[in-house]
Short mmCIF file of C-alpha atoms in Angstrom, two decimals:
data_model
loop_
_atom_site.label_atom_id
_atom_site.label_comp_id
_atom_site.label_asym_id
_atom_site.label_seq_id
_atom_site.Cartn_x
_atom_site.Cartn_y
_atom_site.Cartn_z
CA MET J 517 170.80 -17.07 82.14
CA THR J 518 170.48 -20.53 83.52
CA GLY J 519 166.85 -21.34 84.47
CA LEU J 520 165.31 -22.25 87.76
CA SER J 521 163.69 -25.36 88.71
CA PRO J 522 159.87 -25.19 88.60
CA GLU J 523 159.63 -25.64 92.19
CA ILE J 524 161.94 -22.83 93.14
CA SER J 525 160.46 -20.57 90.48
CA ASN J 526 157.09 -21.15 91.85
CA TYR J 527 158.30 -20.24 95.33
CA PHE J 528 159.73 -16.87 94.34
CA ASP J 529 156.61 -16.17 92.22
CA ALA J 530 154.42 -16.68 95.16
CA PHE J 531 156.52 -14.51 97.49
CA GLU J 532 156.76 -11.80 94.79
CA SER J 533 152.96 -11.78 94.70
CA ALA J 534 152.85 -11.58 98.36
CA PHE J 535 155.13 -8.61 98.54
CA ASN J 536 153.04 -6.85 95.79
CA GLY J 537 150.07 -7.49 97.89
CA LEU J 538 151.80 -5.91 101.23
CA GLU J 539 152.62 -2.83 98.91
CA ALA J 540 148.79 -2.64 97.89
CA ILE J 541 147.80 -2.87 101.61
CA ALA J 542 150.12 0.07 102.45
CA GLU J 543 148.49 2.02 99.52
CA THR J 544 144.83 1.08 100.67
CA GLU J 545 145.73 2.47 104.10
CA GLY J 546 146.77 5.67 102.72
CA ASP J 547 149.82 7.86 102.18
CA GLU J 548 149.14 10.41 104.86
CA ARG J 549 148.65 7.64 107.62
CA ARG J 550 151.80 5.95 106.60
CA ARG J 551 153.92 9.17 106.85
CA SER J 552 152.35 9.95 110.43
CA ASN J 553 152.18 6.36 111.83
CA LEU J 554 155.69 5.36 113.06
CA LEU J 555 154.63 1.58 112.96
CA TYR J 556 154.22 1.87 109.17
CA GLN J 557 157.64 3.59 109.04
CA ALA J 558 159.21 0.87 111.39
CA ILE J 559 157.95 -1.97 109.32
CA GLU J 560 158.25 -0.62 105.92
CA GLU J 561 162.11 -0.47 105.62
CA PRO J 562 162.48 -4.14 106.96
CA ILE J 563 159.91 -5.42 104.33
CA ILE J 564 162.02 -3.62 101.60
CA ARG J 565 165.11 -5.19 102.84
CA LEU J 566 163.36 -8.61 102.97
CA ARG J 567 162.07 -8.22 99.42
CA HIS J 568 165.47 -7.43 98.20
CA SER J 569 166.90 -10.63 99.91
CA PHE J 570 164.38 -12.72 98.01
CA ALA J 571 165.45 -11.00 94.77
CA CYS J 572 169.13 -11.83 95.57
CA TRP J 573 168.12 -15.54 96.56
CA LYS J 574 166.46 -15.67 93.34
CA LEU J 575 169.64 -14.75 91.35
CA LYS J 576 171.81 -17.00 93.50
CA CYS J 577 169.64 -19.90 92.84
CA ARG J 578 170.75 -19.63 89.06
CA PHE J 579 174.25 -20.69 89.89
CA ALA J 580 174.17 -22.21 93.64
CA ASP J 581 173.35 -25.86 94.13
CA GLN J 582 171.00 -25.62 97.00
CA PHE J 583 168.52 -23.30 98.41
CA SER J 584 166.32 -24.54 101.40
CA ILE J 585 163.17 -23.38 102.80
CA ASP J 586 161.33 -24.40 106.15
CA ARG J 587 158.57 -26.41 104.59
CA SER J 588 157.09 -27.74 107.83
CA GLU J 589 156.83 -24.55 110.06
CA SER J 590 157.40 -20.98 108.57
CA GLY J 591 157.76 -21.37 105.08
CA PHE J 592 160.55 -18.97 104.97
CA PRO J 593 164.06 -19.85 103.80
CA LEU J 594 166.26 -21.57 106.31
CA PHE J 595 168.32 -19.52 108.49
CA LYS J 596 171.57 -20.59 106.72
CA ASN J 597 170.67 -18.89 103.67
CA VAL J 598 170.47 -15.67 105.60
CA LEU J 599 173.87 -16.36 107.04
CA GLU J 600 175.20 -16.97 103.69
CA LEU J 601 173.81 -13.79 102.22
CA GLU J 602 175.29 -11.90 105.15
CA ALA J 603 178.71 -13.32 104.46
CA ASP J 604 178.40 -12.71 100.57
CA MET J 605 177.59 -9.04 101.55
CA ASP J 606 180.76 -8.76 103.43
CA ARG J 607 182.92 -9.70 100.53
CA VAL J 608 180.86 -8.22 97.74
CA LYS J 609 183.48 -5.75 96.58
CA GLU J 610 186.15 -8.49 96.38
CA HIS J 611 183.59 -10.63 94.45
CA LEU J 612 182.77 -8.02 91.98
CA LEU J 613 186.60 -7.42 91.29
CA ASP J 614 187.09 -10.98 90.55
CA LEU J 615 184.08 -11.56 88.17
CA PRO J 616 183.93 -10.16 84.51
CA THR J 617 181.23 -7.51 83.78
CA VAL J 618 178.01 -8.62 82.35
CA GLU J 619 179.02 -6.98 79.05
CA GLN J 620 182.18 -9.10 78.84
CA THR J 621 180.45 -12.17 79.74
CA ARG J 622 177.60 -11.54 77.17
CA ILE J 623 180.44 -11.09 74.52
CA GLU J 624 182.11 -14.41 75.41
CA MET J 625 178.64 -16.22 75.38
CA LEU J 626 177.84 -14.89 71.90
CA GLU J 627 181.20 -15.84 70.59
CA LEU J 628 180.91 -19.39 72.13
CA MET J 629 177.36 -19.91 70.63
CA LEU J 630 177.94 -18.36 67.15
CA LYS J 631 181.66 -19.33 66.65
CA PHE J 632 181.90 -22.81 68.39
CA ARG J 633 178.19 -23.84 68.37
CA GLN J 634 178.33 -24.58 72.09
CA HIS J 635 175.85 -23.97 74.86
CA PRO J 636 177.19 -21.25 77.32
CA GLY J 637 175.96 -23.17 80.56
CA ASP J 638 179.18 -22.01 82.57
CA LEU J 639 179.07 -18.62 81.36
CA GLN J 640 175.43 -18.29 82.25
CA LYS J 641 176.39 -19.13 85.75
CA VAL J 642 179.25 -16.48 85.73
CA MET J 643 176.90 -13.80 84.59
CA ALA J 644 174.29 -14.96 87.32
CA ARG J 645 177.03 -14.79 89.81
CA ARG J 646 177.84 -11.24 88.58
CA LEU J 647 174.33 -10.12 88.62
CA TYR J 648 173.79 -11.45 92.14
CA TYR J 649 176.64 -9.70 93.67
CA GLU J 650 175.78 -6.31 91.90
CA ALA J 651 172.35 -6.69 93.39
CA LEU J 652 173.85 -7.14 97.07
CA ASP J 653 175.94 -4.07 96.26
CA GLN J 654 172.94 -1.83 95.32
CA ALA J 655 170.81 -2.27 98.40
CA ARG J 656 170.66 -3.65 101.80
CA ALA J 657 169.32 -7.16 102.50
CA PHE J 658 167.57 -8.46 105.57
CA THR J 659 170.30 -9.76 107.89
CA THR J 660 170.39 -11.87 111.03
CA PHE J 661 170.13 -8.63 113.01
CA THR J 662 169.87 -4.86 112.08
CA LYS J 663 170.96 -2.73 114.70
CA PRO J 664 168.44 -0.21 116.31
CA THR J 665 167.36 2.89 114.61
CA THR J 666 165.64 5.89 116.28
CA LEU J 667 162.48 7.01 114.62
CA ARG J 668 161.73 9.93 116.96
CA VAL J 669 162.89 11.83 119.81
CA SER J 670 160.40 13.79 122.17
CA VAL J 671 159.66 14.48 125.73
CA ASN J 672 156.93 13.11 127.98
CA PRO J 673 155.12 16.11 129.46
CA ARG J 674 154.09 14.15 132.66
CA SER J 675 157.47 12.78 133.59
CA ASP J 676 159.43 15.58 131.71
CA ARG J 677 161.88 12.64 130.52
CA THR J 678 163.25 12.36 127.02
CA TYR J 679 161.78 9.28 125.15
CA TYR J 680 162.75 7.41 121.81
CA VAL J 681 160.80 5.41 119.48
CA VAL J 682 163.35 2.76 118.47
CA THR J 683 163.16 -0.12 116.08
CA TRP J 684 165.17 -3.02 115.11
CA SER J 685 164.84 -6.25 113.29
CA ALA J 686 166.29 -9.97 113.46
CA TYR J 687 165.82 -13.12 111.62
CA ASP J 688 165.16 -15.95 114.06
CA GLY J 689 167.21 -18.93 113.58
CA THR J 690 165.18 -21.45 115.34
CA GLU J 691 161.80 -20.67 113.77
CA ASN J 692 163.20 -19.18 110.53
CA LEU J 693 161.04 -16.00 110.73
CA PRO J 694 161.81 -12.30 110.32
CA LEU J 695 161.06 -10.20 113.37
CA VAL J 696 160.55 -6.51 113.48
CA TYR J 697 160.65 -4.63 117.07
CA VAL J 698 159.55 -1.08 117.93
CA ALA J 699 160.07 0.22 121.47
CA VAL J 700 159.04 3.31 123.13
CA ILE J 701 161.66 4.03 125.83
CA GLU J 702 162.06 6.84 128.31
CA ASP J 703 165.42 7.92 129.23
CA SER J 704 166.03 9.51 132.74
CA SER J 705 169.88 9.72 132.32
CA GLU J 706 171.33 13.13 133.18
CA ASP J 707 173.11 13.14 129.81
CA ALA J 708 169.88 12.30 127.90
CA PRO J 709 169.70 14.36 124.77
CA LYS J 710 166.92 17.07 124.84
CA PRO J 711 164.80 17.40 121.60
CA ARG J 712 164.00 20.57 120.00
CA ARG J 713 160.93 21.88 118.43
CA ASN J 714 160.42 22.31 114.63
CA THR J 715 163.40 19.90 113.95
CA PRO J 716 162.93 16.67 111.94
CA HIS J 717 161.92 13.75 114.25
CA GLY J 718 162.65 15.97 117.30
CA PHE J 719 166.59 15.57 117.15
CA PRO J 720 168.54 18.44 118.51
CA LYS J 721 169.61 21.02 116.07
CA GLY J 722 173.11 20.66 114.74
CA TRP J 723 172.80 16.79 114.91
CA ILE J 724 173.64 14.85 111.57
CA ASP J 725 170.40 12.82 110.94
CA GLU J 726 172.25 9.64 110.08
CA MET J 727 174.44 9.95 113.18
CA ALA J 728 171.22 10.59 115.39
CA MET J 729 169.07 7.90 113.91
CA ASN J 730 171.74 5.23 113.67
CA GLY J 731 171.16 3.89 117.08
CA LEU J 732 170.09 5.13 120.44
CA PRO J 733 170.37 9.01 120.61
CA ASN J 734 171.98 8.51 124.21
CA PHE J 735 175.39 7.92 122.97
CA SER J 736 176.70 6.69 126.42
CA LEU J 737 174.37 3.76 126.12
CA ARG J 738 174.32 3.19 122.44
CA SER J 739 176.77 0.42 122.04
CA GLN J 740 175.74 -1.56 125.10
CA PHE J 741 171.96 -1.24 124.09
CA LYS J 742 172.71 -2.49 120.55
CA ASP J 743 174.68 -5.44 121.86
CA PHE J 744 171.84 -6.19 124.47
CA VAL J 745 168.95 -6.32 121.92
CA ALA J 746 171.05 -8.33 119.59
CA GLY J 747 171.19 -11.07 122.09
CA HIS J 748 167.51 -10.69 123.31
CA SER J 749 165.60 -10.69 120.00
CA ALA J 750 164.70 -14.33 119.61
CA TYR J 751 161.25 -15.33 118.92
CA SER J 752 161.28 -17.78 121.83
CA LEU J 753 161.55 -14.70 124.24
CA SER J 754 158.23 -13.09 125.09
CA LEU J 755 157.82 -9.46 125.03
CA THR J 756 157.50 -9.43 129.00
CA THR J 757 160.78 -11.08 129.23
CA ILE J 758 162.52 -8.74 126.83
CA ALA J 759 160.93 -5.54 128.25
CA LYS J 760 161.82 -6.68 131.82
CA ALA J 761 165.55 -7.45 130.84
CA ILE J 762 165.79 -3.98 129.35
CA ASP J 763 164.45 -2.48 132.41
CA GLU J 764 166.64 -4.39 134.81
CA THR J 765 169.85 -4.00 132.66
CA PHE J 766 169.71 -0.26 132.06
CA PRO J 767 168.55 1.37 135.24
CA THR J 768 167.90 4.85 133.36
CA LEU J 769 166.07 3.25 130.36
CA HIS J 770 162.23 2.77 130.88
CA PRO J 771 160.73 0.61 128.29
CA LYS J 772 157.00 2.00 128.17
CA GLN J 773 155.84 -0.05 125.14
CA LEU J 774 157.27 -2.83 123.13
CA ARG J 775 155.83 -4.22 119.68
CA ARG J 776 156.90 -7.32 117.83
CA PHE J 777 155.93 -7.78 114.30
CA VAL J 778 156.17 -11.58 113.43
CA LEU J 779 156.18 -11.92 109.62
CA GLY J 780 154.97 -15.42 108.71
CA PRO J 781 154.29 -18.33 108.48
CA PHE J 782 153.91 -18.28 104.74
CA TYR J 783 152.02 -21.11 102.84
CA ALA J 784 152.59 -22.09 99.36
CA GLY J 785 150.73 -24.65 97.34
CA GLY J 786 152.86 -27.78 96.64
CA LEU J 787 155.77 -26.50 98.64
CA THR J 788 154.83 -26.25 102.30
CA ASP J 789 152.97 -28.81 104.33
CA HIS J 790 152.57 -27.21 107.65
CA ASN J 791 148.73 -26.76 107.80
CA LYS J 792 147.00 -29.57 105.93
CA LYS J 793 143.69 -27.68 105.46
CA VAL J 794 145.35 -24.73 104.13
CA GLN J 795 147.32 -26.95 101.76
CA SER J 796 144.18 -28.81 100.58
CA VAL J 797 142.90 -25.53 99.21
CA LEU J 798 146.13 -24.11 97.86
CA ASP J 799 147.13 -27.22 95.94
CA THR J 800 143.84 -26.86 94.09
CA VAL J 801 145.11 -23.54 92.59
CA SER J 802 147.35 -23.89 89.64
CA ALA J 803 149.02 -20.67 89.18
CA PRO J 804 151.94 -20.24 91.60
CA SER J 805 150.96 -16.50 91.96
CA ASP J 806 147.71 -17.39 93.31
CA ASN J 807 148.33 -20.39 95.47
CA TRP J 808 149.83 -18.74 98.71
CA LEU J 809 148.68 -17.52 102.06
CA PHE J 810 150.85 -14.99 104.14
CA THR J 811 150.08 -14.30 107.72
CA TRP J 812 151.71 -11.88 110.33
CA THR J 813 151.21 -11.14 113.89
CA MET J 814 151.58 -7.82 115.92
CA GLN J 815 152.30 -8.50 119.54
CA GLU J 816 152.20 -5.64 122.04
CA LEU J 817 153.24 -4.99 125.50
CA HIS J 818 152.74 -1.64 127.53
CA SER J 819 153.60 -0.70 130.94
CA LYS J 820 150.51 -0.05 133.22
CA HIS J 821 152.76 1.95 135.91
CA GLU J 822 156.11 2.52 137.17
CA VAL J 823 157.39 1.90 140.71
CA ARG J 824 159.48 4.85 141.38
CA SER J 825 162.99 4.55 142.58
CA LYS J 826 163.71 4.49 146.32
CA MET J 827 166.70 5.91 148.23
CA GLY J 828 167.18 5.34 151.77
CA ILE J 829 169.75 4.49 154.65
CA TRP J 830 168.86 0.79 154.11
CA GLY J 831 169.60 0.68 150.57
CA SER J 832 167.99 1.96 147.28
CA SER J 833 166.22 0.50 144.31
CA PRO J 834 165.79 1.74 140.74
CA ALA J 835 162.52 2.57 139.02
CA ARG J 836 160.75 -0.61 137.62
CA GLU J 837 157.92 -0.97 135.17
CA ILE J 838 155.02 -3.11 135.89
CA TYR J 839 153.52 -4.64 132.67
CA HIS J 840 150.18 -5.43 131.75
CA VAL J 841 149.41 -9.03 130.47
CA ASN J 842 145.87 -9.37 129.25
CA THR J 843 144.54 -12.18 131.64
CA ASP J 844 141.07 -12.27 129.67
CA ASP J 845 142.84 -13.65 126.67
CA LEU J 846 144.45 -17.00 126.53
CA ASP J 847 146.62 -16.26 123.72
CA CYS J 848 147.90 -12.88 125.45
CA VAL J 849 148.74 -14.94 128.65
CA ALA J 850 150.47 -17.70 126.63
CA GLN J 851 152.63 -15.13 124.75
CA GLY J 852 153.16 -12.68 127.69
CA VAL J 853 151.54 -9.61 125.92
CA SER J 854 149.00 -6.86 126.45
CA ALA J 855 147.32 -7.29 123.13
CA LEU J 856 147.99 -9.06 119.88
CA GLU J 857 146.44 -8.77 116.44
CA ARG J 858 146.74 -11.42 113.71
CA TYR J 859 146.63 -10.65 109.97
CA ALA J 860 146.25 -12.83 106.75
CA MET J 861 146.56 -12.00 103.08
CA ILE J 862 145.36 -14.35 100.31
CA PRO J 863 144.98 -13.93 96.62
CA HIS J 864 141.28 -13.91 95.38
CA THR J 865 141.51 -17.06 93.50
CA ALA J 866 142.75 -18.92 96.42
CA TYR J 867 140.07 -17.17 98.65
CA GLN J 868 137.31 -18.31 96.31
CA SER J 869 138.58 -21.95 96.47
CA MET J 870 138.66 -21.72 100.38
CA TYR J 871 135.01 -20.13 100.41
CA ALA J 872 133.64 -22.86 98.18
CA LYS J 873 134.92 -25.74 100.75
CA ASN J 874 133.50 -23.61 103.57
CA LEU J 875 136.63 -23.04 105.35
CA THR J 876 137.07 -19.44 105.52
CA ASP J 877 135.79 -19.07 108.92
CA GLU J 878 137.88 -21.67 110.41
CA ILE J 879 141.19 -20.71 108.82
CA PHE J 880 140.80 -17.07 109.20
CA ASN J 881 139.32 -17.30 112.76
CA GLY J 882 140.90 -14.16 114.67
CA HIS J 883 142.49 -12.90 111.91
CA ARG J 884 141.96 -9.71 109.86
CA CYS J 885 141.88 -10.88 106.44
CA TYR J 886 143.13 -9.04 103.16
CA ILE J 887 142.03 -10.47 99.81
CA ALA J 888 144.54 -9.63 96.98
CA SER J 889 144.09 -9.43 93.28
CA GLY J 890 147.30 -8.63 91.45
CA ASP J 891 148.41 -5.34 92.79
CA HIS J 892 144.98 -4.42 94.44
CA ILE J 893 143.33 -5.17 97.63
CA LEU J 894 139.74 -6.07 96.74
CA LYS J 895 138.24 -6.01 100.43
CA HIS J 896 139.07 -6.49 103.98
CA VAL J 897 137.34 -9.31 106.03
#
């Protein structure tokens, strides 16, 4: 197998440690909470897909010429890498048919080395290519857009409307950041599906789970809703803008709550340069698995009340949501949200170095900080 450059290898080692830390955080929060909390369910699957993307990119770097990251802003791979991964996924079966199996390539490599005394560099790339497409074929990767999935169907006892908890994800092409959305949407359509008690996630009896969860449960709006959110998931759009757009485009859908998880930025010693003070600390930590800082944000918007629909001889108007933006918080005003929570995770070694420089309060101001040691979370700050 061909080797990776030290820089690329360090980058993937740092991200692998960060993913291990995220797993440890989930375990620290408790299995029961993860099962009952839809936010955990919504974010868990995209992180698994993102981790798989990094595993595939690492394999691809063994035979591809270039792999570019956003060094000055997000610290994540550039958007073009996601596009290329998506294109490779579309043709994965074709590539696997064209490539020899791993065992066939291994036999050729041994023959070349033992019989002809030659280094099997080209064959190593062939094997890496095969392993890459096998990995793509085994599990889903994080793509430019993942269509909505419904986590739960229920009824609001106050309005007697069916409501859905829906999630989708996107990789922002401008900011190079993975985004995960979770929405609570009431449906006042006459043909809105009615949930049943004692059924998984509230889906009506007789529904195939995959069909029910694979999109909006209201089949008449499913395709249009998917296309709409695909075009309205950019990081540049505030949650207020997105929620109002859904509210105006779909008269019978009423977004009551909208959350967005912004994964990143990611800081890696010797690789990124978008925060000088952070880099001054990370660059002093030699081990790639310990010289990183991963941050993420949860933005939240909720409706404070609904203006009911009006019908009259002079015209009519559909129901509209009035959203709460926290004007007491300048960050909430700037981002058009009701609330936001910032998180950071850093290895214990890097945290100690930051603490020694008396920079922890400055860098982690406004963040809930997780300190990771290997696969364990030592403490929360």
